[in-house]
PDB file of C-alpha atoms and ligand atoms in Angstrom:
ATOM      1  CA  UNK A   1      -8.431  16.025   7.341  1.00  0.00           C
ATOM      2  CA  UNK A   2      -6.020  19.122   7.760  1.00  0.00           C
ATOM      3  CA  UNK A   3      -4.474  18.027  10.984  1.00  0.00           C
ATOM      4  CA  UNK A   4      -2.714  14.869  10.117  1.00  0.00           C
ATOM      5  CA  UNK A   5       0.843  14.422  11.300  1.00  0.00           C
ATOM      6  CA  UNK A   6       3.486  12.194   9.619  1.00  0.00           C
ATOM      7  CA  UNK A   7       6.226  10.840  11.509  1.00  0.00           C
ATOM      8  CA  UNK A   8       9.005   8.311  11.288  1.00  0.00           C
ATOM      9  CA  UNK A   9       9.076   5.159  13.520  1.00  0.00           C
ATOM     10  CA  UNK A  10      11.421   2.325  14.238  1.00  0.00           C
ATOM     11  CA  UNK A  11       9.495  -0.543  15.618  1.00  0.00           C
ATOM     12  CA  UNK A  12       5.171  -1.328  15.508  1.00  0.00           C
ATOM     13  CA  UNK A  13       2.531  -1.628  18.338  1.00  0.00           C
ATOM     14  CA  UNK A  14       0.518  -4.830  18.243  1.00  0.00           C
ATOM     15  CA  UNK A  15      -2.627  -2.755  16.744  1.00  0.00           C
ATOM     16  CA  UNK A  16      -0.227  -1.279  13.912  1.00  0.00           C
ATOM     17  CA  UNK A  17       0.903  -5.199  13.000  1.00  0.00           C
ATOM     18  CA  UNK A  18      -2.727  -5.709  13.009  1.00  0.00           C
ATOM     19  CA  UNK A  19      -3.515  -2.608  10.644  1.00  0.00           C
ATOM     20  CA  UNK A  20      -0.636  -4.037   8.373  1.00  0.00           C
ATOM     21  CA  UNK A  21      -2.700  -6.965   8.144  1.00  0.00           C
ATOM     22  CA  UNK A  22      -5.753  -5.169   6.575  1.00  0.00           C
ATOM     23  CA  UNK A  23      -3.332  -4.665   3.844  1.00  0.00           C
ATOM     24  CA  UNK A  24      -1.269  -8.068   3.449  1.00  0.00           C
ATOM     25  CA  UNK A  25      -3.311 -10.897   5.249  1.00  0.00           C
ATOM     26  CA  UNK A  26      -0.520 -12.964   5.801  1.00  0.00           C
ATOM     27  CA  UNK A  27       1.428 -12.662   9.102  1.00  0.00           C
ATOM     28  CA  UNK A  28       4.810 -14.613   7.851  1.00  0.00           C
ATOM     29  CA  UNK A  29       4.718 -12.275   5.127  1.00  0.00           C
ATOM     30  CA  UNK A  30       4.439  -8.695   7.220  1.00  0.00           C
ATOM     31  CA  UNK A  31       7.471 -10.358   9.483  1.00  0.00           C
ATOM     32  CA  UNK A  32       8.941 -10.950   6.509  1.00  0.00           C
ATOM     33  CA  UNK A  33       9.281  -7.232   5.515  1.00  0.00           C
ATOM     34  CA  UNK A  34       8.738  -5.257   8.772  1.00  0.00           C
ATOM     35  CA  UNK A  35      12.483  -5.216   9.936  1.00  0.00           C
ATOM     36  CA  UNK A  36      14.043  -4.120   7.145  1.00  0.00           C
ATOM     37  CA  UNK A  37      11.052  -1.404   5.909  1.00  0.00           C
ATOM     38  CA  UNK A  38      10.913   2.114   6.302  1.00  0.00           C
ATOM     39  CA  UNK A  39       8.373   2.756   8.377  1.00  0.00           C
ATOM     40  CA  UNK A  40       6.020   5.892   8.357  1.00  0.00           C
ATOM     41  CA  UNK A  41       2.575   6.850  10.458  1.00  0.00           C
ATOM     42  CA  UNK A  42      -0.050   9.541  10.265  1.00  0.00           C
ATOM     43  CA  UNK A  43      -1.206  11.107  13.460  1.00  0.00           C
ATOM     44  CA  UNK A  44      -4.620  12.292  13.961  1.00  0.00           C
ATOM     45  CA  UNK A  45      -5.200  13.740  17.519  1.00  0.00           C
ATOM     46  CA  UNK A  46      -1.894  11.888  19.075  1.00  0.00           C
ATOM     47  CA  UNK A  47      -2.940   8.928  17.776  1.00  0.00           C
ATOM     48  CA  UNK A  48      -1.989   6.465  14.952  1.00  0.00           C
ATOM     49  CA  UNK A  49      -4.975   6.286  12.406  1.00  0.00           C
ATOM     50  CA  UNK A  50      -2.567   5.222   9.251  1.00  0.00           C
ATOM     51  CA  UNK A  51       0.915   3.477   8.513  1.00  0.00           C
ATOM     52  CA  UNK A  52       2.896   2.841   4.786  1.00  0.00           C
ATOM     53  CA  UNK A  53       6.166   0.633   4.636  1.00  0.00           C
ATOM     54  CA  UNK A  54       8.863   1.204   2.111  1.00  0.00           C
ATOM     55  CA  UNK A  55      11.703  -1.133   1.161  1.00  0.00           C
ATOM     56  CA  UNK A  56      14.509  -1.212  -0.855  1.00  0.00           C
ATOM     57  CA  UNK A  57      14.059  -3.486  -4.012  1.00  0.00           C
ATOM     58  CA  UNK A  58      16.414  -3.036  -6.398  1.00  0.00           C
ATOM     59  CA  UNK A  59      19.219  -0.264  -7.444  1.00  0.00           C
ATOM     60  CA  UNK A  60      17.167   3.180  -7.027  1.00  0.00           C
ATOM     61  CA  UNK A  61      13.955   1.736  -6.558  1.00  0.00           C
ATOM     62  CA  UNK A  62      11.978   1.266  -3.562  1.00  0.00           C
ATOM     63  CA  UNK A  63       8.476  -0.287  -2.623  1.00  0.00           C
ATOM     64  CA  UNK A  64       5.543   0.739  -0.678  1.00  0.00           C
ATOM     65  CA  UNK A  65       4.783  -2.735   0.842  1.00  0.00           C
ATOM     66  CA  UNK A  66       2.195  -1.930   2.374  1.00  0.00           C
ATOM     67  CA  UNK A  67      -0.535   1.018   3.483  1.00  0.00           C
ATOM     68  CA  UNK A  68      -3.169   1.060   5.709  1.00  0.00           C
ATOM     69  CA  UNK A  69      -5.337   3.288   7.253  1.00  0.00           C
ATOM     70  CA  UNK A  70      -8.028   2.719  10.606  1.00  0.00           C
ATOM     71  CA  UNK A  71     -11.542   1.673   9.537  1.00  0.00           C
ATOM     72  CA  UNK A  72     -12.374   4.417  10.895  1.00  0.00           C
ATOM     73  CA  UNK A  73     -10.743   7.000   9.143  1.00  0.00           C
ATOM     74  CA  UNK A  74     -10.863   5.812   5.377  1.00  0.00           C
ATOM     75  CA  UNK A  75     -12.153   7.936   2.575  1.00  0.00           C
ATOM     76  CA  UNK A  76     -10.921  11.189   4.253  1.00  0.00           C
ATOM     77  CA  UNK A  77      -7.532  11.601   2.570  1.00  0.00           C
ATOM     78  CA  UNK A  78      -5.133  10.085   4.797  1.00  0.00           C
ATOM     79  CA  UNK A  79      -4.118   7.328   2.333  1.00  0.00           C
ATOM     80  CA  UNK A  80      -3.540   9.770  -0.761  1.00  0.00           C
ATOM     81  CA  UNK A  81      -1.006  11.840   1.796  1.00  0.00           C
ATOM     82  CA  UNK A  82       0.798   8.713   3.302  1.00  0.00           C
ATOM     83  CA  UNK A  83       1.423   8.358  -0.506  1.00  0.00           C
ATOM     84  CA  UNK A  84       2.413  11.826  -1.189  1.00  0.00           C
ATOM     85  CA  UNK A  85       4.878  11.954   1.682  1.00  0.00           C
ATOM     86  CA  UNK A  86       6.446   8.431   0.605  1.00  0.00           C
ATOM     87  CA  UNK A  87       6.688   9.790  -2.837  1.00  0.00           C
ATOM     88  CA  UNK A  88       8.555  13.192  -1.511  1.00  0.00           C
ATOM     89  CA  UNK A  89      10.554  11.487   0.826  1.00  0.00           C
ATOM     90  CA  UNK A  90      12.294   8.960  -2.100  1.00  0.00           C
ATOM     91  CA  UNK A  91      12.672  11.662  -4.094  1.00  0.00           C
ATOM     92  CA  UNK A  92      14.395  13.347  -1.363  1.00  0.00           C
ATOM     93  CA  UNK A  93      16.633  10.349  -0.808  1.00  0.00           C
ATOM     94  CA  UNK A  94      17.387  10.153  -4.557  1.00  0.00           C
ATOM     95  CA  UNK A  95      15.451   7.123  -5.173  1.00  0.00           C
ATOM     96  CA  UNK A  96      14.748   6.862  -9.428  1.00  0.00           C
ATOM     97  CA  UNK A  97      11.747   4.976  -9.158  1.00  0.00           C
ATOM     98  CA  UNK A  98       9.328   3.939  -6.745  1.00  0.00           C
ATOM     99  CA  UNK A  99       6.653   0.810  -7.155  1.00  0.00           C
ATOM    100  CA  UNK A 100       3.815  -0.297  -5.499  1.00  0.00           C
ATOM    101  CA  UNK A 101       1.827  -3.709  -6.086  1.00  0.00           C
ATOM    102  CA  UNK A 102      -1.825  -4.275  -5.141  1.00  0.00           C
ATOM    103  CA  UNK A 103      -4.803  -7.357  -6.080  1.00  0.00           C
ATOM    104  CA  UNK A 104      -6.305  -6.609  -9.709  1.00  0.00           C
ATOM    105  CA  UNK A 105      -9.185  -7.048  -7.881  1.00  0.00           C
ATOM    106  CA  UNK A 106      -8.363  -4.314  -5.440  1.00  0.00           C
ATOM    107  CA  UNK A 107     -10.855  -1.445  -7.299  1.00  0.00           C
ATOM    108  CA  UNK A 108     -10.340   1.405  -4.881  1.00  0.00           C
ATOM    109  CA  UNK A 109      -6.290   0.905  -4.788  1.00  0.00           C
ATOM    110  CA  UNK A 110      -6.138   0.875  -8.274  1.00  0.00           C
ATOM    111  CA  UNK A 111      -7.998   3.881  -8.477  1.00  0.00           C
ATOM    112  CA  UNK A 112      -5.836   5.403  -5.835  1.00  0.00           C
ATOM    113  CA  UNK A 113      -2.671   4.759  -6.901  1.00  0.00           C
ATOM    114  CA  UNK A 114      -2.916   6.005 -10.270  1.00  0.00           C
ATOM    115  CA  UNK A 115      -4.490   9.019  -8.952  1.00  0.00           C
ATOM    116  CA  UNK A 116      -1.220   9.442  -7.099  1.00  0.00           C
ATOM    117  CA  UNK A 117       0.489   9.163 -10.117  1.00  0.00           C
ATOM    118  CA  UNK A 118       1.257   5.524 -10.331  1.00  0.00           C
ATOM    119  CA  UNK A 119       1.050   3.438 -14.152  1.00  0.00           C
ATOM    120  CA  UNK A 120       0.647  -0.051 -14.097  1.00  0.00           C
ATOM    121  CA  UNK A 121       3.705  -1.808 -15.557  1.00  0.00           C
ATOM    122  CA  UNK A 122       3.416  -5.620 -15.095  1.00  0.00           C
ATOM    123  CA  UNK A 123       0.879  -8.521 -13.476  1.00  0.00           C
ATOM    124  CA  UNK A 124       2.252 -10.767 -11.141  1.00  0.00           C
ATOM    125  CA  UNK A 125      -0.189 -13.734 -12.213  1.00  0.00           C
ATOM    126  CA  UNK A 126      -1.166 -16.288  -9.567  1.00  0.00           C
ATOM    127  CA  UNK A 127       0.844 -14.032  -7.064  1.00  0.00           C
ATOM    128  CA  UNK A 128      -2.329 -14.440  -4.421  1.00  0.00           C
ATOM    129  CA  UNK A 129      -2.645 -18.272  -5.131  1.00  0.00           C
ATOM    130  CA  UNK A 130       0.869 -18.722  -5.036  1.00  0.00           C
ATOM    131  CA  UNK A 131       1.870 -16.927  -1.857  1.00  0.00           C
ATOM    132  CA  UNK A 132      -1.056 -16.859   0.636  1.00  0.00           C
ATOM    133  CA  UNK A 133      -2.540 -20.036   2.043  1.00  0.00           C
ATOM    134  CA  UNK A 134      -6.471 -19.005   2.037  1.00  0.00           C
ATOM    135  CA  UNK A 135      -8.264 -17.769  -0.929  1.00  0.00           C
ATOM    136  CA  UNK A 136      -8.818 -13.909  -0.617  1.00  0.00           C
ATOM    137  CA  UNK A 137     -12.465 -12.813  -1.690  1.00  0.00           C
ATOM    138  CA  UNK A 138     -12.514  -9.127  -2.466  1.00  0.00           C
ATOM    139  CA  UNK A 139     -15.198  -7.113  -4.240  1.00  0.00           C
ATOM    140  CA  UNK A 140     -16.986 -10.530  -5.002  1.00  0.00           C
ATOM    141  CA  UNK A 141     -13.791 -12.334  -6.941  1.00  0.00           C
ATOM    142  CA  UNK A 142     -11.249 -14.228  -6.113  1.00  0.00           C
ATOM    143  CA  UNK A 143      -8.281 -12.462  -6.041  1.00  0.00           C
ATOM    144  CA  UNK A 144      -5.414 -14.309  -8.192  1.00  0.00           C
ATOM    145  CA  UNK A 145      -3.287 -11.606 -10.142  1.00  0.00           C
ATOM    146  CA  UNK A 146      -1.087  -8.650  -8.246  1.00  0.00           C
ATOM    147  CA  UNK A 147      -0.642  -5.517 -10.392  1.00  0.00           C
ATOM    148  CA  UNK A 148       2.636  -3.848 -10.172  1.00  0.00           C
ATOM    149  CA  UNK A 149       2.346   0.183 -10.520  1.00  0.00           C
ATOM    150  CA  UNK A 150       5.509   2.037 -10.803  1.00  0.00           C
ATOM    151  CA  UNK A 151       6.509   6.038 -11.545  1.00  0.00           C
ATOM    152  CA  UNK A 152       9.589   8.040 -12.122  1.00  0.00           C
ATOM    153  CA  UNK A 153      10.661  10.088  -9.454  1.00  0.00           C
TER     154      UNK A 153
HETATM  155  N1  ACO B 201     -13.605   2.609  -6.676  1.00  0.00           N
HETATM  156  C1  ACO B 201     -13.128   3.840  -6.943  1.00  0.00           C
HETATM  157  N2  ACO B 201     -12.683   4.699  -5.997  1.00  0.00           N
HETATM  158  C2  ACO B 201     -12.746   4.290  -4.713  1.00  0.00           C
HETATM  159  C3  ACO B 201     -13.233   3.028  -4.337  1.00  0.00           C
HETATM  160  C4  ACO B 201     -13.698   2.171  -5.394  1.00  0.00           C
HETATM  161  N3  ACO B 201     -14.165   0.953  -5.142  1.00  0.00           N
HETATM  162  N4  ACO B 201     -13.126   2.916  -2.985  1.00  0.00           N
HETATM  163  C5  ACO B 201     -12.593   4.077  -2.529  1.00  0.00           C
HETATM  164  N5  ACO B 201     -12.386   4.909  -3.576  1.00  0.00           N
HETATM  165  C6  ACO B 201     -11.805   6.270  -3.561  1.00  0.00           C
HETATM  166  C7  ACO B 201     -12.375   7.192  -2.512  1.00  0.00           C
HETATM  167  O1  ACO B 201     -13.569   7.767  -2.983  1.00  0.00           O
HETATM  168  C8  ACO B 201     -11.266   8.218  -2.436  1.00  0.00           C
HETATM  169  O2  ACO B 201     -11.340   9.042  -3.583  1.00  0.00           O
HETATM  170  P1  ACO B 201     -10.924  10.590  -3.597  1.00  0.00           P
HETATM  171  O3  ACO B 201      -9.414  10.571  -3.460  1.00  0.00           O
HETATM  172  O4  ACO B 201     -11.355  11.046  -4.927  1.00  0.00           O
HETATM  173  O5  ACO B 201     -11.600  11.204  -2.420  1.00  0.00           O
HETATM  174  C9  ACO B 201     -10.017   7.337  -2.562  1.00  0.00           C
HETATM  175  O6  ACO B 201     -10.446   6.144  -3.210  1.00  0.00           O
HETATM  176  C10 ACO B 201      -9.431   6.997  -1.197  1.00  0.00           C
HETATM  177  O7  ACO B 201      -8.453   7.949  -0.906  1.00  0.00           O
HETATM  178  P2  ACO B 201      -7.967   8.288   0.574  1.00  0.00           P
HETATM  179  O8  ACO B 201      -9.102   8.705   1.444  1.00  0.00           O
HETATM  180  O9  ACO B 201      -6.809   9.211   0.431  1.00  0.00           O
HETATM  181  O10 ACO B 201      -7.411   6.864   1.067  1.00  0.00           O
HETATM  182  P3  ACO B 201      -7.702   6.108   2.449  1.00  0.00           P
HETATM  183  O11 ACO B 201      -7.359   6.966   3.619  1.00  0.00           O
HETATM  184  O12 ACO B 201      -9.049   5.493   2.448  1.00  0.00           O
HETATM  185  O13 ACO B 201      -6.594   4.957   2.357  1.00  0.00           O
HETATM  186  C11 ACO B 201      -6.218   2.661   1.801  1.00  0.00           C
HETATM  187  C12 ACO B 201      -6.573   4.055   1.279  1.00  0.00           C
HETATM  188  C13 ACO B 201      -4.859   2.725   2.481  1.00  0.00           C
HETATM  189  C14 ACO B 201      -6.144   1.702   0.614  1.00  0.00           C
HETATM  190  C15 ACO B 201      -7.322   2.240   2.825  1.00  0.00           C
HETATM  191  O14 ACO B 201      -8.557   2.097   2.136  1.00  0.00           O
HETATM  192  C16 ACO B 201      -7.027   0.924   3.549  1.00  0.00           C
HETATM  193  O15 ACO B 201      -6.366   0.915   4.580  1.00  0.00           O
HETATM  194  N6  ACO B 201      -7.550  -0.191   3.003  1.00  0.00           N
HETATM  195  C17 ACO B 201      -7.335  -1.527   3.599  1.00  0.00           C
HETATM  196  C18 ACO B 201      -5.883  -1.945   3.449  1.00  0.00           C
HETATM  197  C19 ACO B 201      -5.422  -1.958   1.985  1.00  0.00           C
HETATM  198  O16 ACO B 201      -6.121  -2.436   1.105  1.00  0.00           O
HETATM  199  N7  ACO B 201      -4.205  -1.436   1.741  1.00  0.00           N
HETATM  200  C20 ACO B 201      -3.580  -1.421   0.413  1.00  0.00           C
HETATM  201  C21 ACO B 201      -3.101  -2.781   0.000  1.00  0.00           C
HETATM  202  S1  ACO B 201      -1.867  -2.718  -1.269  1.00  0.00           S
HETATM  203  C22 ACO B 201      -0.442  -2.296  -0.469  1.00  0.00           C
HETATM  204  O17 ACO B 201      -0.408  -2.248   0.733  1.00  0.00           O
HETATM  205  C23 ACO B 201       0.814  -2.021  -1.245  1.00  0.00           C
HETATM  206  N1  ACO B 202     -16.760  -0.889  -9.582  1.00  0.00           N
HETATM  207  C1  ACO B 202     -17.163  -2.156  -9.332  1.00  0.00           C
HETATM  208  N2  ACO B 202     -18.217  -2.728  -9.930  1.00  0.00           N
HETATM  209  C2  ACO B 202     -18.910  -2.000 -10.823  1.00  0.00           C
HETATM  210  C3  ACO B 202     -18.573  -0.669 -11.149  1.00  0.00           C
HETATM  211  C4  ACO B 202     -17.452  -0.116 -10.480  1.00  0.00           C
HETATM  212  N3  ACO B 202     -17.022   1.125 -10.719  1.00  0.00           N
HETATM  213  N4  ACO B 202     -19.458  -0.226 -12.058  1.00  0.00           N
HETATM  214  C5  ACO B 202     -20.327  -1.227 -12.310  1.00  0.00           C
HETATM  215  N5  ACO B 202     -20.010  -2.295 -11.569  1.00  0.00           N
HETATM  216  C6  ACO B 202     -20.635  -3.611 -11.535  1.00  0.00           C
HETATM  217  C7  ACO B 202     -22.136  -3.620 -11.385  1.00  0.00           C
HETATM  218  O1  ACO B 202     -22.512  -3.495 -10.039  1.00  0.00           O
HETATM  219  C8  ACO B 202     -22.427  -5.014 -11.928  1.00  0.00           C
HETATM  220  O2  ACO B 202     -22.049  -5.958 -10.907  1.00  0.00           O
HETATM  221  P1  ACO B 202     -22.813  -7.340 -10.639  1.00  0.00           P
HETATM  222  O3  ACO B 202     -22.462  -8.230 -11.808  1.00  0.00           O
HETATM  223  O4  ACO B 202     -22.245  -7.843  -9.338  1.00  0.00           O
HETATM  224  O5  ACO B 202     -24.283  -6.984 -10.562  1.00  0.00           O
HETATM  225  C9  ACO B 202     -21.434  -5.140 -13.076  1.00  0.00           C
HETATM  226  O6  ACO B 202     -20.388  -4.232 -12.795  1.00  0.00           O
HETATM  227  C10 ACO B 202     -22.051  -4.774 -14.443  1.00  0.00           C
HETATM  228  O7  ACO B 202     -22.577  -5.968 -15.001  1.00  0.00           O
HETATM  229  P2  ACO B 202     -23.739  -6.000 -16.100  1.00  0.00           P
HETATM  230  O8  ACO B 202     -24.979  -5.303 -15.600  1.00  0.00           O
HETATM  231  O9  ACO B 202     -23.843  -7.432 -16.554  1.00  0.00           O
HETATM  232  O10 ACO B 202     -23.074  -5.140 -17.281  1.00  0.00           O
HETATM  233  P3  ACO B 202     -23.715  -3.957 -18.154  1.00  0.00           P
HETATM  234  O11 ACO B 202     -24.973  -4.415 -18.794  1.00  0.00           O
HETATM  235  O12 ACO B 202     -23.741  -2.715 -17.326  1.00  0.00           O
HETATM  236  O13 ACO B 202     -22.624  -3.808 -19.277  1.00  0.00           O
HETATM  237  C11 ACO B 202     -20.765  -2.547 -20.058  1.00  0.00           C
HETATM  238  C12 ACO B 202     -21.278  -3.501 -18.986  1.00  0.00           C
HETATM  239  C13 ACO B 202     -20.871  -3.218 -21.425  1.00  0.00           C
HETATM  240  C14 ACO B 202     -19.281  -2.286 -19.735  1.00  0.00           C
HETATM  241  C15 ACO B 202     -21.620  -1.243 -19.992  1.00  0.00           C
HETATM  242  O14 ACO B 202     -21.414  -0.606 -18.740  1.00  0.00           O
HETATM  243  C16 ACO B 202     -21.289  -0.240 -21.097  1.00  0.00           C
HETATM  244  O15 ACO B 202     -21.817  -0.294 -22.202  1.00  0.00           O
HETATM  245  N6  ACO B 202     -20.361   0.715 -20.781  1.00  0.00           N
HETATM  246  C17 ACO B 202     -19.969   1.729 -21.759  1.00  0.00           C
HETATM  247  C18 ACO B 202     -19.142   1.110 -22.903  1.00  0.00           C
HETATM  248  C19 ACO B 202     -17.942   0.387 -22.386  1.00  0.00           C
HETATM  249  O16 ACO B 202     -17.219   0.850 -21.500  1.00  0.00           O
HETATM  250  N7  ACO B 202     -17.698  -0.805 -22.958  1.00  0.00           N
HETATM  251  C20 ACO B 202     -16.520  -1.610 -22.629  1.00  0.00           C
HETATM  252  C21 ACO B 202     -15.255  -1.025 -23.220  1.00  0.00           C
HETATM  253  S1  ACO B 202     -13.960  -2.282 -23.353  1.00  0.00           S
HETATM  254  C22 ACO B 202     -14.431  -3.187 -24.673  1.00  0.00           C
HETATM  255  O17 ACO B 202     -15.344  -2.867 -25.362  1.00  0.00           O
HETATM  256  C23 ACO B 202     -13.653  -4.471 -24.988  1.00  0.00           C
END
């Protein structure tokens, strides 16, 4: 996938809230954040095919919230360079460190987001149970823990 685009946006379509969702199930939760994120999307042919979100967390150190890319267009790259770009662009804006969390039983992520240069730091036990109303089934468990990556910028 050569031809992807990234661009800045201010505000979400109803089918990028739902592609949020593929990443964070809970609606509350995505309101929660949306406002107040950075908000990036690649382009494929004019249209959107992948978002990220970035907040600010603490001192120096923003989040990806979330990341998503269209059924469609997974396994093709588009992920690994919505989280090349966020990791430029926070370096660019003099950011120290930036984190990302994701299930421990979210396989692929994990595998992703190390590959981008992400360690895993910490495990938010419970985080699922605690947070989101309905039990979340992925790659045959339930998911329970989250698993906070961070790197250096
Ligand atoms: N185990 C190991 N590797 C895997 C697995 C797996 N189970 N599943 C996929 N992969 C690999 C692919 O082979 C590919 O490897 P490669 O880089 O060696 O080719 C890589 O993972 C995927 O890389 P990309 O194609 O760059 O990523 P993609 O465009 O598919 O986007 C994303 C990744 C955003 C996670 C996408 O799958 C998605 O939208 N998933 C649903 C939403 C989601 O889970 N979002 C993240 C939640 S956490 C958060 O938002 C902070
Ligand atoms: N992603 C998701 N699931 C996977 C993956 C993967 N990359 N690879 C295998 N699996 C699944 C299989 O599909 C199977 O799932 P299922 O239970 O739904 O059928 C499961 O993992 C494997 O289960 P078993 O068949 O019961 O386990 P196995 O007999 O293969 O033994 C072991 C597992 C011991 C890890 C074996 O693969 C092995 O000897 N590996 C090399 C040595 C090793 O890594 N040992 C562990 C090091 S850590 C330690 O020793 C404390």
């Amino acid at each position: 996938m050569e031809n992807i685009s990234i661009s800045s946006i201010t505000s979400v379509s109803d089918n990028l809230f739902k592609l949020l969702l593929d990443a964070d199930p809970s609606k509350n939760i995505v309101q929660s954040y949306l406002k107040r994120a950075y908000k990036f999307i690649a382009i494929f042919k004019g249209a959107p095919v992948g978002i990220v979100l970035l907040i600010d967390t603490r001192p120096e150190t923003i989040e990806i919230i979330n990341i998503a890319v269209s059924k469609d267009y997974r396994n093709q790259g588009i992920g690994g360079k919505l989280l090349e770009y966020s990791i430029k662009w926070a370096k660019s804006k003099k950011y120290r460190v930036i984190e990302i969390g994701t299930g421990s039983t979210s396989f692929g992520q994990l595998y992703l987001y190390q590959k981008y240069g992400f360690r895993p730091v910490s495990i938010d036990r419970d985080f699922f149970v605690t947070h989101y109303p309905h039990r979340i089934i992925e790659n045959k468990l339930v998911l329970k823990d989250m698993v906070r990556l961070q790197q250096y910028l």
